[in-house]
Tab-separated table of N, CA and C in Angstrom:
chain	number	residue	atom	x	y	z
G	1	MET	N	-116.957	173.907	184.731
G	1	MET	CA	-116.941	172.470	184.656
G	1	MET	C	-115.544	171.958	184.302
G	2	LYS	N	-114.816	172.713	183.479
G	2	LYS	CA	-113.439	172.321	183.216
G	2	LYS	C	-112.530	173.510	183.497
G	3	LYS	N	-111.343	173.190	184.000
G	3	LYS	CA	-110.399	174.217	184.404
G	3	LYS	C	-109.084	174.001	183.651
G	4	GLN	N	-108.568	175.056	183.073
G	4	GLN	CA	-107.293	174.973	182.370
G	4	GLN	C	-106.138	174.989	183.368
G	5	ILE	N	-105.160	174.104	183.155
G	5	ILE	CA	-103.949	174.053	183.970
G	5	ILE	C	-102.801	174.525	183.082
G	6	SER	N	-102.004	175.458	183.587
G	6	SER	CA	-100.903	175.995	182.798
G	6	SER	C	-99.751	176.380	183.709
G	7	THR	N	-98.537	176.096	183.268
G	7	THR	CA	-97.340	176.458	184.025
G	7	THR	C	-96.231	176.867	183.070
G	8	THR	N	-95.368	177.750	183.518
G	8	THR	CA	-94.194	178.117	182.723
G	8	THR	C	-93.073	177.095	182.898
G	9	ASN	N	-93.271	176.104	183.781
G	9	ASN	CA	-92.275	175.058	184.005
G	9	ASN	C	-92.410	173.896	183.023
G	10	ALA	N	-93.220	174.091	182.005
G	10	ALA	CA	-93.372	173.135	180.906
G	10	ALA	C	-93.580	173.975	179.645
G	11	PRO	N	-93.301	173.395	178.482
G	11	PRO	CA	-93.462	174.167	177.249
G	11	PRO	C	-94.891	174.660	177.066
G	12	ALA	N	-95.018	175.870	176.558
G	12	ALA	CA	-96.337	176.424	176.261
G	12	ALA	C	-96.981	175.628	175.134
G	13	ALA	N	-98.294	175.586	175.129
G	13	ALA	CA	-99.027	174.929	174.048
G	13	ALA	C	-98.697	175.646	172.737
G	14	ILE	N	-98.457	174.887	171.669
G	14	ILE	CA	-98.098	175.492	170.383
G	14	ILE	C	-99.250	175.403	169.388
G	15	GLY	N	-100.445	175.277	169.895
G	15	GLY	CA	-101.623	175.178	169.045
G	15	GLY	C	-102.873	175.400	169.868
G	16	PRO	N	-104.016	175.090	169.301
G	16	PRO	CA	-105.286	175.295	170.000
G	16	PRO	C	-105.588	174.178	170.999
G	17	TYR	N	-104.755	174.078	172.016
G	17	TYR	CA	-104.957	173.099	173.080
G	17	TYR	C	-104.356	173.646	174.367
G	18	SER	N	-104.642	172.999	175.478
G	18	SER	CA	-104.133	173.398	176.790
G	18	SER	C	-103.071	172.411	177.239
G	19	GLN	N	-102.161	172.860	178.109
G	19	GLN	CA	-101.193	171.928	178.693
G	19	GLN	C	-101.931	170.807	179.414
G	20	ALA	N	-102.994	171.182	180.130
G	20	ALA	CA	-103.828	170.188	180.820
G	20	ALA	C	-105.193	170.787	181.102
G	21	ILE	N	-106.139	169.902	181.294
G	21	ILE	CA	-107.505	170.284	181.672
G	21	ILE	C	-107.911	169.439	182.867
G	22	GLU	N	-108.480	170.106	183.870
G	22	GLU	CA	-109.053	169.403	185.014
G	22	GLU	C	-110.566	169.388	184.866
G	23	ALA	N	-111.153	168.215	185.055
G	23	ALA	CA	-112.605	168.077	184.986
G	23	ALA	C	-113.022	166.908	185.868
G	24	ASN	N	-113.989	167.155	186.733
G	24	ASN	CA	-114.547	166.096	187.583
G	24	ASN	C	-113.485	165.309	188.346
G	25	GLY	N	-112.502	166.023	188.889
G	25	GLY	CA	-111.474	165.375	189.699
G	25	GLY	C	-110.401	164.647	188.912
G	26	MET	N	-110.441	164.799	187.603
G	26	MET	CA	-109.427	164.172	186.745
G	26	MET	C	-108.634	165.264	186.032
G	27	VAL	N	-107.339	164.991	185.815
G	27	VAL	CA	-106.492	165.925	185.084
G	27	VAL	C	-105.962	165.204	183.851
G	28	PHE	N	-106.223	165.797	182.703
G	28	PHE	CA	-105.807	165.253	181.414
G	28	PHE	C	-104.647	166.106	180.906
G	29	VAL	N	-103.442	165.537	180.898
G	29	VAL	CA	-102.253	166.268	180.477
G	29	VAL	C	-102.003	165.969	178.998
G	30	SER	N	-101.908	167.025	178.205
G	30	SER	CA	-101.617	166.871	176.779
G	30	SER	C	-100.251	166.239	176.575
G	31	GLY	N	-100.059	165.658	175.417
G	31	GLY	CA	-98.786	165.050	175.080
G	31	GLY	C	-97.637	166.036	175.254
G	32	GLN	N	-96.615	165.584	175.957
G	32	GLN	CA	-95.457	166.429	176.233
G	32	GLN	C	-94.267	165.989	175.390
G	33	LEU	N	-93.841	166.906	174.546
G	33	LEU	CA	-92.624	166.694	173.782
G	33	LEU	C	-91.434	166.938	174.706
G	34	PRO	N	-90.252	166.491	174.330
G	34	PRO	CA	-89.072	166.678	175.179
G	34	PRO	C	-88.446	168.061	175.034
G	35	VAL	N	-89.282	169.082	175.128
G	35	VAL	CA	-88.831	170.464	174.975
G	35	VAL	C	-88.478	171.042	176.345
G	36	ASP	N	-87.299	171.607	176.444
G	36	ASP	CA	-86.868	172.299	177.655
G	36	ASP	C	-87.571	173.653	177.674
G	37	PRO	N	-88.421	173.913	178.679
G	37	PRO	CA	-89.171	175.174	178.683
G	37	PRO	C	-88.272	176.408	178.803
G	38	ALA	N	-87.069	176.247	179.316
G	38	ALA	CA	-86.144	177.386	179.460
G	38	ALA	C	-85.574	177.822	178.119
G	39	THR	N	-85.412	176.870	177.186
G	39	THR	CA	-84.787	177.190	175.908
G	39	THR	C	-85.753	177.125	174.732
G	40	GLY	N	-86.837	176.386	174.896
G	40	GLY	CA	-87.761	176.179	173.790
G	40	GLY	C	-87.253	175.159	172.779
G	41	GLU	N	-86.161	174.488	173.118
G	41	GLU	CA	-85.556	173.503	172.222
G	41	GLU	C	-85.646	172.114	172.851
G	42	PHE	N	-85.461	171.092	172.012
G	42	PHE	CA	-85.410	169.738	172.543
G	42	PHE	C	-84.241	169.608	173.511
G	43	ALA	N	-84.433	168.791	174.535
G	43	ALA	CA	-83.345	168.484	175.451
G	43	ALA	C	-82.215	167.851	174.652
G	44	GLU	N	-81.006	168.049	175.102
G	44	GLU	CA	-79.859	167.458	174.416
G	44	GLU	C	-79.696	166.008	174.829
G	45	GLY	N	-79.256	165.189	173.898
G	45	GLY	CA	-79.004	163.794	174.193
G	45	GLY	C	-79.860	162.876	173.357
G	46	GLY	N	-79.886	161.618	173.778
G	46	GLY	CA	-80.638	160.592	173.065
G	46	GLY	C	-81.995	160.346	173.692
G	47	ILE	N	-82.545	159.180	173.412
G	47	ILE	CA	-83.904	158.868	173.848
G	47	ILE	C	-84.053	158.913	175.364
G	48	LYS	N	-83.031	158.547	176.125
G	48	LYS	CA	-83.135	158.601	177.583
G	48	LYS	C	-83.320	160.030	178.069
G	49	GLU	N	-82.505	160.940	177.584
G	49	GLU	CA	-82.612	162.343	178.005
G	49	GLU	C	-83.915	162.965	177.513
G	50	LEU	N	-84.326	162.588	176.317
G	50	LEU	CA	-85.575	163.115	175.766
G	50	LEU	C	-86.783	162.610	176.554
G	51	THR	N	-86.769	161.330	176.912
G	51	THR	CA	-87.850	160.771	177.729
G	51	THR	C	-87.895	161.470	179.085
G	52	ARG	N	-86.738	161.669	179.689
G	52	ARG	CA	-86.665	162.348	180.987
G	52	ARG	C	-87.285	163.747	180.892
G	53	GLN	N	-87.006	164.472	179.802
G	53	GLN	CA	-87.558	165.821	179.647
G	53	GLN	C	-89.071	165.779	179.472
G	54	SER	N	-89.574	164.854	178.653
G	54	SER	CA	-91.025	164.747	178.472
G	54	SER	C	-91.717	164.452	179.794
G	55	LEU	N	-91.163	163.526	180.566
G	55	LEU	CA	-91.756	163.177	181.862
G	55	LEU	C	-91.612	164.301	182.879
G	56	THR	N	-90.524	165.027	182.840
G	56	THR	CA	-90.353	166.187	183.732
G	56	THR	C	-91.382	167.250	183.408
G	57	ASN	N	-91.631	167.490	182.138
G	57	ASN	CA	-92.664	168.451	181.740
G	57	ASN	C	-94.028	168.011	182.265
G	58	MET	N	-94.327	166.728	182.116
G	58	MET	CA	-95.594	166.189	182.607
G	58	MET	C	-95.691	166.357	184.124
G	59	LYS	N	-94.616	166.021	184.821
G	59	LYS	CA	-94.576	166.147	186.283
G	59	LYS	C	-94.794	167.590	186.719
G	60	ASN	N	-94.200	168.540	186.013
G	60	ASN	CA	-94.357	169.958	186.360
G	60	ASN	C	-95.787	170.439	186.148
G	61	ILE	N	-96.442	169.941	185.129
G	61	ILE	CA	-97.851	170.297	184.908
G	61	ILE	C	-98.711	169.706	186.020
G	62	LEU	N	-98.442	168.473	186.395
G	62	LEU	CA	-99.181	167.856	187.502
G	62	LEU	C	-98.971	168.622	188.799
G	63	THR	N	-97.746	169.071	189.045
G	63	THR	CA	-97.460	169.875	190.245
G	63	THR	C	-98.312	171.132	190.248
G	64	GLU	N	-98.437	171.773	189.108
G	64	GLU	CA	-99.267	172.983	188.994
G	64	GLU	C	-100.721	172.676	189.345
G	65	ALA	N	-101.162	171.460	189.059
G	65	ALA	CA	-102.531	171.032	189.366
G	65	ALA	C	-102.666	170.522	190.804
G	66	GLY	N	-101.548	170.526	191.565
G	66	GLY	CA	-101.587	170.048	192.943
G	66	GLY	C	-101.471	168.538	193.057
G	67	LEU	N	-100.920	167.902	192.033
G	67	LEU	CA	-100.814	166.446	192.000
G	67	LEU	C	-99.358	166.012	191.884
G	68	THR	N	-99.138	164.708	192.038
G	68	THR	CA	-97.814	164.116	191.844
G	68	THR	C	-97.946	162.975	190.840
G	69	MET	N	-96.827	162.359	190.544
G	69	MET	CA	-96.845	161.224	189.633
G	69	MET	C	-97.632	160.051	190.233
G	70	ASP	N	-97.776	160.019	191.549
G	70	ASP	CA	-98.579	158.975	192.195
G	70	ASP	C	-100.055	159.059	191.819
G	71	ASN	N	-100.507	160.230	191.353
G	71	ASN	CA	-101.897	160.407	190.958
G	71	ASN	C	-102.179	159.920	189.537
G	72	VAL	N	-101.134	159.608	188.798
G	72	VAL	CA	-101.294	159.199	187.398
G	72	VAL	C	-101.874	157.787	187.332
G	73	VAL	N	-102.959	157.647	186.567
G	73	VAL	CA	-103.597	156.342	186.417
G	73	VAL	C	-103.405	155.757	185.023
G	74	LYS	N	-103.051	156.591	184.044
G	74	LYS	CA	-102.898	156.121	182.661
G	74	LYS	C	-101.935	157.021	181.927
G	75	THR	N	-101.035	156.400	181.175
G	75	THR	CA	-100.154	157.162	180.286
G	75	THR	C	-100.224	156.568	178.890
G	76	THR	N	-99.869	157.381	177.939
G	76	THR	CA	-99.655	156.913	176.571
G	76	THR	C	-98.308	157.462	176.130
G	77	VAL	N	-97.458	156.559	175.664
G	77	VAL	CA	-96.138	156.927	175.166
G	77	VAL	C	-96.142	156.733	173.659
G	78	PHE	N	-95.767	157.779	172.956
G	78	PHE	CA	-95.652	157.734	171.502
G	78	PHE	C	-94.166	157.770	171.160
G	79	LEU	N	-93.706	156.780	170.415
G	79	LEU	CA	-92.305	156.707	170.012
G	79	LEU	C	-92.195	156.788	168.494
G	80	ALA	N	-91.168	157.472	168.022
G	80	ALA	CA	-90.909	157.513	166.586
G	80	ALA	C	-90.321	156.189	166.116
G	81	ASP	N	-89.695	155.440	167.041
G	81	ASP	CA	-89.051	154.180	166.687
G	81	ASP	C	-89.171	153.215	167.863
G	82	MET	N	-89.832	152.093	167.657
G	82	MET	CA	-90.024	151.125	168.738
G	82	MET	C	-88.695	150.538	169.214
G	83	ALA	N	-87.636	150.705	168.453
G	83	ALA	CA	-86.314	150.262	168.897
G	83	ALA	C	-85.855	151.043	170.130
G	84	ASP	N	-86.472	152.203	170.390
G	84	ASP	CA	-86.148	153.021	171.559
G	84	ASP	C	-86.919	152.600	172.809
G	85	PHE	N	-87.771	151.579	172.685
G	85	PHE	CA	-88.653	151.207	173.793
G	85	PHE	C	-87.896	150.880	175.077
G	86	ALA	N	-86.898	150.029	175.009
G	86	ALA	CA	-86.191	149.597	176.224
G	86	ALA	C	-85.526	150.777	176.930
G	87	ALA	N	-84.877	151.646	176.182
G	87	ALA	CA	-84.216	152.810	176.789
G	87	ALA	C	-85.245	153.754	177.396
G	88	MET	N	-86.351	153.985	176.681
G	88	MET	CA	-87.426	154.827	177.216
G	88	MET	C	-87.982	154.210	178.484
G	89	ASN	N	-88.197	152.906	178.462
G	89	ASN	CA	-88.825	152.217	179.577
G	89	ASN	C	-87.998	152.326	180.858
G	90	GLY	N	-86.679	152.262	180.730
G	90	GLY	CA	-85.811	152.390	181.899
G	90	GLY	C	-85.966	153.730	182.585
G	91	VAL	N	-85.992	154.798	181.801
G	91	VAL	CA	-86.179	156.140	182.365
G	91	VAL	C	-87.598	156.284	182.905
G	92	TYR	N	-88.576	155.831	182.149
G	92	TYR	CA	-89.986	155.901	182.546
G	92	TYR	C	-90.183	155.278	183.922
G	93	ALA	N	-89.616	154.097	184.145
G	93	ALA	CA	-89.789	153.390	185.419
G	93	ALA	C	-89.293	154.210	186.599
G	94	SER	N	-88.282	155.032	186.400
G	94	SER	CA	-87.714	155.827	187.494
G	94	SER	C	-88.637	156.953	187.956
G	95	PHE	N	-89.662	157.260	187.185
G	95	PHE	CA	-90.585	158.337	187.541
G	95	PHE	C	-91.783	157.848	188.361
G	96	PHE	N	-91.927	156.533	188.492
G	96	PHE	CA	-93.076	155.986	189.203
G	96	PHE	C	-92.615	155.042	190.299
G	97	GLU	N	-93.106	155.267	191.516
G	97	GLU	CA	-92.821	154.392	192.645
G	97	GLU	C	-94.086	153.614	192.967
G	98	GLY	N	-93.935	152.418	193.485
G	98	GLY	CA	-95.112	151.627	193.846
G	98	GLY	C	-95.836	151.130	192.609
G	99	VAL	N	-97.145	151.260	192.621
G	99	VAL	CA	-97.971	150.754	191.530
G	99	VAL	C	-97.848	151.682	190.328
G	100	ALA	N	-97.383	151.140	189.229
G	100	ALA	CA	-97.253	151.922	187.995
G	100	ALA	C	-98.632	152.119	187.364
G	101	PRO	N	-98.810	153.227	186.645
G	101	PRO	CA	-100.097	153.441	185.976
G	101	PRO	C	-100.273	152.484	184.799
G	102	ALA	N	-101.503	152.350	184.352
G	102	ALA	CA	-101.761	151.648	183.098
G	102	ALA	C	-101.051	152.435	181.991
G	103	ARG	N	-100.651	151.729	180.926
G	103	ARG	CA	-99.896	152.425	179.876
G	103	ARG	C	-100.107	151.774	178.530
G	104	SER	N	-100.108	152.609	177.516
G	104	SER	CA	-99.994	152.157	176.133
G	104	SER	C	-98.717	152.772	175.596
G	105	ALA	N	-97.995	152.031	174.783
G	105	ALA	CA	-96.802	152.552	174.119
G	105	ALA	C	-96.890	152.142	172.661
G	106	VAL	N	-96.850	153.126	171.784
G	106	VAL	CA	-97.015	152.853	170.363
G	106	VAL	C	-95.952	153.580	169.558
G	107	ALA	N	-95.591	152.990	168.442
G	107	ALA	CA	-94.720	153.668	167.483
G	107	ALA	C	-95.623	154.370	166.474
G	108	VAL	N	-95.259	155.586	166.156
G	108	VAL	CA	-96.036	156.384	165.213
G	108	VAL	C	-95.131	156.814	164.063
G	109	LYS	N	-95.733	157.175	162.967
G	109	LYS	CA	-94.949	157.542	161.787
G	109	LYS	C	-94.136	158.804	162.027
G	110	THR	N	-94.783	159.840	162.577
G	110	THR	CA	-94.112	161.120	162.800
G	110	THR	C	-94.745	161.815	163.992
G	111	LEU	N	-93.908	162.460	164.806
G	111	LEU	CA	-94.385	163.277	165.923
G	111	LEU	C	-94.141	164.750	165.597
G	112	PRO	N	-94.850	165.672	166.272
G	112	PRO	CA	-94.611	167.091	166.034
G	112	PRO	C	-93.125	167.439	166.174
G	113	LYS	N	-92.654	168.295	165.315
G	113	LYS	CA	-91.260	168.766	165.302
G	113	LYS	C	-90.265	167.611	165.118
G	114	ASN	N	-90.764	166.481	164.588
G	114	ASN	CA	-89.938	165.281	164.399
G	114	ASN	C	-89.328	164.768	165.700
G	115	ALA	N	-90.066	164.932	166.798
G	115	ALA	CA	-89.615	164.441	168.102
G	115	ALA	C	-89.494	162.920	168.074
G	116	LEU	N	-88.676	162.386	168.978
G	116	LEU	CA	-88.523	160.943	169.101
G	116	LEU	C	-89.501	160.340	170.095
G	117	VAL	N	-90.053	161.187	171.007
G	117	VAL	CA	-90.962	160.701	172.034
G	117	VAL	C	-91.946	161.808	172.415
G	118	GLU	N	-93.146	161.391	172.789
G	118	GLU	CA	-94.172	162.286	173.342
G	118	GLU	C	-94.954	161.452	174.347
G	119	ILE	N	-95.274	162.045	175.500
G	119	ILE	CA	-95.965	161.296	176.551
G	119	ILE	C	-97.124	162.124	177.092
G	120	GLU	N	-98.290	161.491	177.233
G	120	GLU	CA	-99.465	162.131	177.821
G	120	GLU	C	-99.947	161.292	178.988
G	121	CYS	N	-100.791	161.901	179.833
G	121	CYS	CA	-101.307	161.125	180.962
G	121	CYS	C	-102.675	161.616	181.424
G	122	ILE	N	-103.285	160.752	182.217
G	122	ILE	CA	-104.505	161.080	182.933
G	122	ILE	C	-104.200	160.829	184.406
G	123	ALA	N	-104.527	161.814	185.250
G	123	ALA	CA	-104.308	161.691	186.688
G	123	ALA	C	-105.636	161.945	187.395
G	124	VAL	N	-105.756	161.386	188.597
G	124	VAL	CA	-106.990	161.515	189.381
G	124	VAL	C	-106.654	162.152	190.723
G	125	LYS	N	-107.434	163.152	191.094
G	125	LYS	CA	-107.270	163.777	192.411
G	125	LYS	C	-107.834	162.861	193.479
G	126	GLY	N	-107.247	162.973	194.678
G	126	GLY	CA	-107.814	162.262	195.796
G	126	GLY	C	-107.150	160.993	196.181
């Protein structure tokens, strides 16, 4: 009923969760930190580079599931500081063509590993 999605082109899960789960034609991608899967470290740079890495990780997981960013219907962006919203938003927009998915963006007190950004999504096959 549910299928685990996993790729080495995104950071491995660091706890009791999956990179993504497919169920009933939907793919639920876990929150992606801006970790470079080649190094295991955060991408270098500021919020723009970190956002790009989080979205690239998400895109790579979707590719493993046979999907593209066009299949994304909902995202949630978690920011450590809402002052980073505009810079994050500029990079975020470059990952979606045409109709953008629904989105929530919230500032949170702390993210895992003290990350500045984490992004999750829901995508639909078909």
